[in-house]
XYZ file of C-alpha atoms in Angstrom:
605
model
C 129.203 61.529 111.723
C 126.888 61.018 114.677
C 128.638 57.870 116.005
C 130.724 59.540 118.801
C 127.612 61.235 120.203
C 125.666 57.953 120.300
C 128.656 56.065 121.777
C 129.007 58.643 124.538
C 125.297 58.416 125.226
C 125.460 54.617 125.661
C 128.052 55.027 128.424
C 125.725 57.331 130.431
C 122.845 56.408 132.682
C 119.670 55.294 130.962
C 117.587 58.531 131.450
C 120.499 60.739 130.428
C 121.282 58.576 127.410
C 117.651 58.607 126.281
C 117.487 62.402 126.521
C 120.763 62.811 124.584
C 119.634 60.428 121.858
C 116.276 62.215 121.564
C 118.048 65.555 121.271
C 120.310 64.195 118.542
C 117.342 62.751 116.653
C 115.473 66.055 116.869
C 118.533 67.859 115.561
C 118.787 65.461 112.628
C 115.084 65.845 111.879
C 115.346 69.643 111.993
C 118.310 69.682 109.650
C 116.547 67.251 107.320
C 113.464 69.461 107.313
C 115.501 72.528 106.385
C 117.258 70.555 103.666
C 113.966 69.312 102.201
C 112.419 72.772 102.281
C 115.498 74.231 100.575
C 115.308 71.441 97.984
C 111.633 72.262 97.302
C 112.476 75.923 96.760
C 115.313 75.103 94.398
C 113.137 72.652 92.442
C 110.380 75.218 91.964
C 112.920 77.874 91.020
C 114.449 75.503 88.464
C 110.984 74.577 87.182
C 109.965 78.196 86.586
C 113.316 78.965 84.965
C 112.965 75.984 82.596
C 109.362 76.920 81.835
C 110.408 80.467 81.042
C 113.258 79.203 78.849
C 111.064 76.748 76.915
C 108.329 79.294 76.263
C 110.863 81.915 75.196
C 112.485 79.483 72.761
C 109.147 78.371 71.326
C 107.874 81.896 70.833
C 110.942 83.920 69.957
C 113.753 81.421 69.546
C 117.134 81.515 71.214
C 118.253 84.841 69.831
C 120.239 87.808 71.000
C 117.169 89.581 72.309
C 116.479 86.692 74.659
C 120.095 86.436 75.733
C 120.139 90.114 76.590
C 117.259 89.576 79.005
C 118.734 86.560 80.781
C 120.885 88.572 83.169
C 117.964 90.791 84.215
C 115.734 87.777 84.783
C 118.412 86.035 86.810
C 118.725 89.096 89.039
C 114.948 89.219 89.472
C 114.870 85.524 90.286
C 117.619 85.873 92.878
C 115.894 88.872 94.463
C 112.578 87.052 94.646
C 114.315 83.944 95.936
C 115.869 85.910 98.809
C 112.524 87.559 99.555
C 110.611 84.287 99.685
C 113.333 82.601 101.733
C 113.188 85.376 104.327
C 109.389 85.493 104.428
C 108.856 81.739 104.575
C 111.544 81.345 107.206
C 109.752 83.752 109.536
C 106.194 82.689 108.723
C 106.554 78.907 108.568
C 108.676 78.608 111.703
C 106.462 80.803 113.853
C 102.984 80.311 112.417
C 102.610 76.670 111.373
C 101.258 74.715 114.302
C 100.453 71.042 114.469
C 99.070 70.109 117.865
C 100.558 67.241 119.824
C 97.953 64.442 119.957
C 97.928 61.508 122.255
C 95.191 59.781 120.304
C 93.263 60.171 117.101
C 90.369 61.719 119.022
C 92.504 64.714 119.876
C 93.425 65.412 116.290
C 90.316 67.415 115.418
C 91.892 70.627 116.628
C 94.930 70.414 114.348
C 94.995 73.132 111.746
C 97.159 75.598 109.960
C 95.220 78.825 109.706
C 95.402 82.523 109.412
C 93.269 85.522 110.236
C 92.486 87.138 106.911
C 91.954 90.623 108.244
C 95.490 91.136 109.509
C 98.931 89.600 109.774
C 98.092 88.017 113.135
C 97.515 84.304 112.825
C 94.961 82.398 114.848
C 95.587 79.371 117.010
C 94.617 75.844 115.881
C 90.906 75.105 115.992
C 88.426 72.594 114.684
C 87.580 72.786 110.993
C 86.287 70.536 108.210
C 88.756 68.561 106.163
C 89.419 70.975 103.284
C 92.266 72.789 101.586
C 91.178 76.422 101.769
C 92.590 79.085 99.453
C 92.849 82.663 100.701
C 89.688 84.707 100.144
C 91.638 87.956 99.705
C 94.442 88.962 97.358
C 97.850 88.420 98.853
C 99.588 91.574 97.715
C 102.441 93.375 99.367
C 101.997 97.065 100.199
C 104.022 97.826 97.065
C 100.927 97.435 94.914
C 102.573 97.822 91.544
C 105.694 95.895 92.515
C 106.646 92.359 91.569
C 105.776 90.840 94.927
C 102.647 88.719 94.817
C 101.516 85.115 95.084
C 100.112 83.128 92.191
C 99.248 79.478 91.649
C 102.905 78.441 91.365
C 103.659 80.154 94.671
C 100.642 78.450 96.266
C 101.803 75.060 94.998
C 105.266 75.666 96.393
C 103.851 76.761 99.729
C 101.579 73.689 99.924
C 104.579 71.404 99.389
C 106.589 73.249 102.038
C 103.679 73.057 104.471
C 103.402 69.314 103.837
C 107.108 68.857 104.447
C 106.902 70.855 107.682
C 103.859 68.872 108.835
C 105.612 65.528 108.217
C 108.727 66.493 110.125
C 106.848 68.129 112.990
C 104.753 64.983 113.335
C 107.946 62.917 113.480
C 109.352 65.204 116.174
C 106.249 64.793 118.293
C 106.233 61.029 117.848
C 102.803 60.681 116.211
C 101.228 61.089 112.805
C 98.301 63.477 113.056
C 96.634 64.676 109.883
C 95.565 68.347 110.120
C 91.851 68.784 109.493
C 92.323 72.220 107.984
C 95.083 73.558 105.807
C 95.158 77.240 104.952
C 97.871 79.093 103.106
C 99.194 81.836 105.381
C 100.183 85.278 104.299
C 103.948 85.806 104.793
C 104.985 87.801 107.816
C 105.034 91.534 107.294
C 102.468 91.522 104.515
C 99.196 93.432 104.608
C 96.074 92.354 102.695
C 95.616 95.259 100.289
C 92.217 95.559 98.631
C 91.248 99.230 98.438
C 92.827 102.663 98.423
C 92.169 102.825 102.173
C 94.492 99.844 102.731
C 97.278 101.425 100.680
C 96.906 104.761 102.470
C 97.053 103.105 105.900
C 100.109 100.943 105.226
C 101.835 103.946 103.637
C 101.558 105.875 106.907
C 99.194 108.623 105.756
C 96.061 109.747 107.619
C 92.803 108.321 106.328
C 89.103 109.074 106.436
C 86.403 106.964 104.758
C 83.227 108.820 103.790
C 79.947 107.339 102.603
C 78.189 109.608 100.128
C 74.511 109.044 99.316
C 73.330 110.275 95.917
C 69.851 111.599 95.223
C 68.877 108.327 93.509
C 69.897 106.248 96.531
C 73.374 104.954 95.622
C 75.863 104.887 98.503
C 79.391 105.471 97.215
C 82.627 105.302 99.191
C 85.006 108.246 99.081
C 88.487 108.129 100.622
C 90.165 111.184 102.068
C 93.756 111.979 103.016
C 92.757 114.819 105.329
C 94.245 118.229 105.909
C 91.299 119.843 107.717
C 92.956 123.251 108.073
C 94.036 123.458 104.423
C 92.235 125.901 102.132
C 93.356 123.920 99.084
C 91.409 120.757 98.280
C 91.755 118.388 95.339
C 89.199 115.871 94.106
C 90.413 112.840 92.090
C 88.140 110.643 89.967
C 89.287 107.440 88.271
C 88.420 106.001 84.860
C 86.497 102.993 83.594
C 87.059 99.593 85.239
C 89.181 101.238 87.895
C 88.881 102.542 91.434
C 90.403 105.169 93.701
C 93.367 102.871 94.332
C 94.847 103.999 91.001
C 95.787 107.361 92.599
C 97.898 105.710 95.339
C 99.181 102.625 93.476
C 102.578 104.183 92.745
C 103.652 104.234 96.385
C 104.653 107.236 98.437
C 106.965 108.658 95.761
C 105.006 108.323 92.514
C 101.337 108.572 93.498
C 99.469 111.778 92.589
C 97.294 111.618 95.718
C 100.281 111.389 98.069
C 102.157 114.081 96.154
C 99.186 116.446 96.377
C 98.948 115.807 100.113
C 102.673 116.455 100.519
C 102.179 119.771 98.709
C 99.592 120.859 101.286
C 96.331 119.809 99.600
C 93.332 118.225 101.288
C 92.926 115.131 99.078
C 89.586 113.494 98.244
C 89.460 110.259 96.200
C 86.122 109.563 94.576
C 84.816 106.204 93.392
C 82.180 105.219 90.873
C 78.906 103.437 91.538
C 80.439 100.721 89.303
C 83.051 100.073 92.003
C 82.521 97.777 95.029
C 81.229 97.821 97.615
C 78.066 98.460 95.602
C 75.554 99.770 98.091
C 72.076 101.220 97.813
C 69.514 102.446 100.295
C 67.154 99.791 98.900
C 68.613 96.344 99.723
C 66.563 94.662 97.003
C 67.900 97.009 94.354
C 71.450 96.603 95.686
C 71.502 92.884 94.863
C 69.439 93.016 91.670
C 69.893 94.011 88.044
C 68.022 97.249 88.709
C 71.217 98.519 90.369
C 72.962 98.682 86.970
C 70.370 100.898 85.289
C 72.476 104.026 84.792
C 74.535 105.771 82.127
C 77.477 108.151 82.138
C 74.912 110.931 82.610
C 74.326 109.737 86.177
C 78.052 109.364 86.836
C 78.441 113.084 86.174
C 75.134 114.772 86.995
C 74.446 112.730 90.133
C 77.632 111.153 91.508
C 80.099 114.017 90.985
C 77.486 116.490 92.202
C 77.026 114.455 95.402
C 80.799 114.303 95.926
C 81.208 118.060 95.544
C 78.311 118.798 97.885
C 79.733 116.431 100.512
C 83.219 117.953 100.272
C 81.707 121.433 100.523
C 79.720 120.537 103.642
C 82.754 119.004 105.365
C 85.129 121.854 104.476
C 82.697 124.575 105.535
C 82.257 122.864 108.890
C 86.004 122.483 109.404
C 86.827 126.034 108.348
C 83.869 127.582 110.132
C 82.350 129.018 106.964
C 78.616 129.413 106.525
C 78.539 130.416 102.863
C 78.526 127.495 100.426
C 80.472 127.691 97.183
C 77.535 125.936 95.540
C 75.051 128.811 95.722
C 73.333 129.713 92.404
C 75.552 131.522 89.933
C 74.934 135.248 89.852
C 74.031 136.717 86.500
C 76.280 139.670 87.361
C 79.308 137.434 87.078
C 78.713 136.833 83.386
C 78.083 138.732 80.220
C 76.589 137.461 77.009
C 77.721 138.374 73.549
C 75.504 138.623 70.508
C 75.716 134.900 69.787
C 74.374 134.046 73.236
C 77.662 132.620 74.483
C 78.679 133.289 78.049
C 82.102 134.591 78.968
C 83.584 135.799 82.237
C 84.257 139.411 83.086
C 87.356 138.493 85.048
C 89.711 135.570 85.284
C 89.593 135.756 89.092
C 85.926 135.137 89.778
C 86.385 131.859 91.718
C 82.752 130.763 91.144
C 81.485 134.294 91.846
C 82.847 134.309 95.402
C 85.718 136.245 96.856
C 88.422 134.312 98.726
C 87.158 135.657 102.042
C 83.679 134.307 101.318
C 84.733 131.080 99.685
C 87.097 129.899 102.397
C 88.786 127.248 100.243
C 89.354 126.218 96.631
C 88.540 122.820 95.114
C 90.371 121.470 92.061
C 89.354 118.415 90.040
C 91.707 115.813 88.545
C 90.197 113.105 86.379
C 91.367 110.216 84.251
C 89.653 108.782 81.171
C 85.936 108.268 81.911
C 86.307 110.250 85.139
C 87.114 113.335 83.019
C 83.939 112.892 80.994
C 81.930 112.608 84.216
C 83.485 115.823 85.566
C 82.790 117.710 82.338
C 79.167 116.533 82.307
C 78.765 117.722 85.907
C 80.274 121.127 85.100
C 78.145 121.701 81.990
C 74.922 120.420 83.582
C 75.375 122.614 86.654
C 76.069 125.763 84.627
C 73.126 125.130 82.288
C 70.848 125.026 85.347
C 72.283 128.293 86.644
C 74.171 126.592 89.462
C 77.863 126.536 90.320
C 79.842 123.365 89.858
C 82.241 123.918 92.779
C 85.621 123.624 91.013
C 88.224 126.329 90.493
C 90.229 124.394 87.854
C 90.098 121.114 85.927
C 93.036 118.829 85.139
C 91.870 116.201 82.629
C 94.227 113.279 82.003
C 93.462 111.394 78.769
C 89.805 112.489 78.879
C 87.091 110.330 77.315
C 84.234 111.831 75.303
C 85.484 111.792 71.734
C 86.209 108.288 70.443
C 86.899 108.612 66.748
C 90.135 106.606 67.016
C 89.756 103.327 68.905
C 91.906 100.157 69.216
C 90.948 96.827 67.556
C 89.666 95.398 70.847
C 86.773 97.897 70.709
C 85.465 96.391 67.463
C 83.160 93.909 69.191
C 81.591 96.421 71.533
C 81.158 99.069 68.831
C 79.321 96.841 66.375
C 77.772 94.020 68.420
C 76.980 95.533 71.808
C 74.063 97.620 70.564
C 71.996 94.734 69.056
C 72.913 92.538 72.025
C 71.701 95.223 74.413
C 68.489 95.623 72.409
C 67.757 91.913 72.859
C 68.522 92.030 76.583
C 66.317 95.087 77.159
C 63.402 94.421 74.794
C 63.331 90.623 74.573
C 64.513 89.498 78.004
C 63.180 92.647 79.717
C 66.291 93.189 81.804
C 66.306 96.593 83.544
C 70.089 96.701 83.608
C 73.138 94.505 83.490
C 76.611 94.683 84.998
C 79.568 93.433 82.997
C 82.177 91.822 85.234
C 83.710 88.416 85.959
C 80.716 86.669 87.573
C 82.320 84.228 90.006
C 84.497 85.088 92.979
C 86.490 81.886 92.421
C 87.126 82.807 88.788
C 88.296 86.272 89.839
C 90.670 84.757 92.403
C 92.098 82.214 89.962
C 92.491 84.846 87.247
C 94.281 87.080 89.722
C 96.679 84.290 90.656
C 97.401 83.309 87.058
C 98.322 86.907 86.348
C 100.848 86.715 89.179
C 102.218 83.555 87.556
C 102.821 85.630 84.433
C 105.019 87.878 86.545
C 106.947 84.933 87.970
C 107.490 83.465 84.486
C 108.663 86.500 82.451
C 108.057 84.784 79.101
C 104.344 84.365 79.896
C 104.180 87.958 81.080
C 105.821 89.154 77.875
C 103.312 87.195 75.775
C 100.397 88.673 77.709
C 101.815 92.190 77.419
C 102.384 91.896 73.690
C 98.886 90.486 73.196
C 97.349 93.451 75.027
C 99.603 95.842 73.114
C 98.379 94.447 69.782
C 94.710 94.609 70.752
C 94.812 97.971 72.492
C 97.588 99.665 70.447
C 98.721 100.873 73.851
C 102.059 100.287 75.543
C 100.805 100.408 79.133
C 101.980 97.892 81.725
C 98.698 95.959 81.509
C 100.238 92.834 83.048
C 101.138 94.813 86.170
C 97.887 96.739 86.271
C 95.835 93.561 86.029
C 97.544 92.343 89.208
C 96.310 95.341 91.167
C 94.201 94.136 94.109
C 90.929 95.758 93.005
C 90.784 93.350 90.051
C 90.565 90.344 92.384
C 87.807 88.965 94.549
C 85.742 90.672 95.886
C 86.690 94.172 94.663
C 86.500 93.791 90.895
C 85.131 96.936 89.230
C 82.349 96.505 86.700
C 80.616 98.501 84.016
C 76.910 98.827 83.355
C 75.411 97.864 80.026
C 74.044 101.377 79.477
C 77.468 102.886 80.207
C 78.935 100.719 77.458
C 76.140 101.757 75.103
C 76.874 105.398 75.910
C 80.500 104.995 74.856
C 79.459 103.126 71.694
C 77.222 106.096 70.913
C 80.233 108.419 71.157
C 82.090 106.259 68.639
C 79.275 106.106 66.059
C 78.300 109.788 66.256
C 81.807 111.165 66.664
C 80.395 113.606 69.235
C 80.637 114.040 72.997
C 76.918 113.741 73.745
C 74.636 112.890 76.603
C 72.966 109.486 76.454
C 70.570 108.898 73.579
C 67.446 107.236 74.994
C 66.545 105.837 71.578
C 63.405 107.830 70.861
C 62.334 111.399 70.399
C 59.966 111.137 73.353
C 62.663 109.720 75.653
C 65.092 112.486 74.789
C 62.344 115.088 75.089
C 61.544 113.920 78.626
C 65.164 114.025 79.775
C 66.563 116.990 77.839
C 63.580 119.006 76.662
C 64.669 118.365 73.084
C 64.359 115.484 70.640
C 68.126 114.904 70.372
C 70.659 114.388 73.157
C 72.637 117.380 74.355
C 76.036 117.853 72.710
C 78.349 118.520 75.652
C 81.164 120.028 73.601
C 78.752 122.611 72.142
C 78.309 123.873 75.713
C 82.023 124.358 76.409
C 81.535 128.117 76.214
C 79.923 127.903 79.642
C 83.104 126.649 81.334
C 84.371 129.433 83.599
C 87.525 127.873 85.066
C 90.968 127.002 83.652
C 91.191 123.575 82.029
C 94.307 121.522 81.283
C 94.066 118.642 78.795
C 96.804 115.988 78.847
C 97.315 113.151 76.374
C 99.863 110.519 75.388
C 101.144 109.808 71.890
C 101.378 106.104 72.777
C 97.879 105.996 74.279
C 95.812 103.507 72.288
C 92.732 103.664 74.514
C 92.121 107.438 74.379
C 93.997 108.673 71.324
C 95.863 111.958 71.581
C 93.947 113.000 68.444
C 90.668 112.679 70.372
C 92.060 114.715 73.261
C 93.097 117.378 70.770
C 89.444 117.608 69.675
C 88.482 118.396 73.283
C 91.099 121.122 73.389
C 90.163 122.613 70.004
C 86.443 122.667 70.867
C 87.184 124.411 74.178
C 89.726 126.832 72.699
C 87.474 128.107 69.949
C 84.731 128.749 72.491
C 86.916 131.004 74.593
C 87.793 128.628 77.430
C 91.027 129.303 79.335
C 92.684 125.988 78.460
C 96.067 124.451 77.749
C 97.127 121.246 76.019
C 99.906 118.937 77.219
C 101.203 116.007 75.200
C 103.579 113.305 76.405
C 105.083 110.239 74.802
C 103.271 107.933 77.246
C 100.493 105.351 77.353
C 97.056 105.275 78.952
C 97.975 103.960 82.391
C 100.948 106.318 82.618
C 98.430 108.996 83.573
C 96.955 107.148 86.573
C 98.073 103.835 88.031
C 101.617 103.973 86.600
C 101.953 107.753 86.506
C 105.254 108.959 85.104
C 107.315 111.606 86.865
C 106.900 114.230 84.135
C 103.129 113.737 84.127
C 103.045 114.071 87.909
C 105.113 117.263 87.788
C 102.869 118.717 85.089
C 99.745 117.853 87.067
C 101.051 119.585 90.185
C 102.063 122.616 88.115
C 98.500 122.829 86.779
C 97.052 122.646 90.299
C 99.318 125.475 91.424
C 98.670 127.652 88.375
C 97.130 130.968 89.322
C 94.131 132.203 87.379
């Protein structure tokens, strides 16, 4: 095929012939490189397809249900194949650099590297001889989408990098081993780790606020600002989650973006369980003392600090001097013969007229975030102070846990004696439950992405979680969200877990039981912990409770108890029930839930 070109070159002058032959050789090498890279891609695609087929046959057999899914999987495979081909073509050709070395002494600068903070890749530089994995999750801006990179993708990329290195070395006429090999992020990707990253890549404005609580915790709050808006909304996530859950659905299905589009000033709160875990005392920040808190502190301290910070910022922006958090006036309430408080009017707005208030603040919570909001509201009103909200939208609220999935069996019956040993025997002030090693978190994150690449593995994982949680949520997709990887994995304190176990055993929505009459007397002025639901008569704003019939984490029966307790105490409340699962109210929010939430925010009192 190449014979005429070589024959013509031999008839030319020596320099011209040498240049022509070199050009032909480079062309052959380039074509061979492309062929080898294409062969690697096809081999890995065939390998994953065979793996998926074998696992499907072993688990479910070759039946009609599997055959019906083949076409969908083939389409997904072809779509992902086109995506990876496009991304690798642009990234490998433009970013992989192997320096031309005249001798082995010059080879120390050869590397393939990236700059982890952006999509701009650094030039070759000296580095030790290691194979370095990325230290951040490689997730496309479509957080809940199918685009990600697991161990199989890393293996494929390593092979392609090796092939490219071999052929580039041949082109340059020397064999130079790179001293550093790093797996680059494909062109056009953004390293997504927090809600701030999602907001930025989605094109929305962003502000990051650091809120310091009265006990010294420094918590990050994200804002999608509308400074001139007189409507503000505060979102608070659930357990083992972060503020990213409110923007994980993209620009069309995320409650935070939808609220902003509807003219709201959006504030996304985080928990002290969520990284970055900061404290004014550096020693406490890195020690077990950091984890010494219960759900009481999440509501009475954290939510209170968030509301006060939002109030200070909004009053400054709107030029208002009067705070909405001034002490509640006794004239705004009346008491009946039983001592219960009820409002004179449905339009009190915390005892302030619209002209004095300047703006309204709504609260939207999910799961444990709802319990924290309710504790803040009740605690503030019991102290004669205003809580700062004009309405509450509670999505699958925690508090009553009389119906729990099988996976909660261990924590409900073994966590309490284990905690007693840790506190009284080992004298631990606190303890945070999370995956301890950053490497383990990274590997777990990548294996979860492998489950998405091999649908049979993903289906096994989903069914396993469905059996243990009795919940049909997309747990396999949620577990691939970037805040479950290194270094942004949420945790949970030991005392928070004990607090939830207490709710299960007592069947009541109570404050934390400190284990002794004296301890409760010091904290509550009574020998037993305060029953929060008994104080629902104090709630002076509209409340909307939402639940899912398929929710196995927070049963719709438990949410109904919240509603019934509030209704019989005269609270202006409504109950919404959907045929959805737990995560369908936050990270994977369904359209009907989103529409209902916005309708609740717009509801006039």
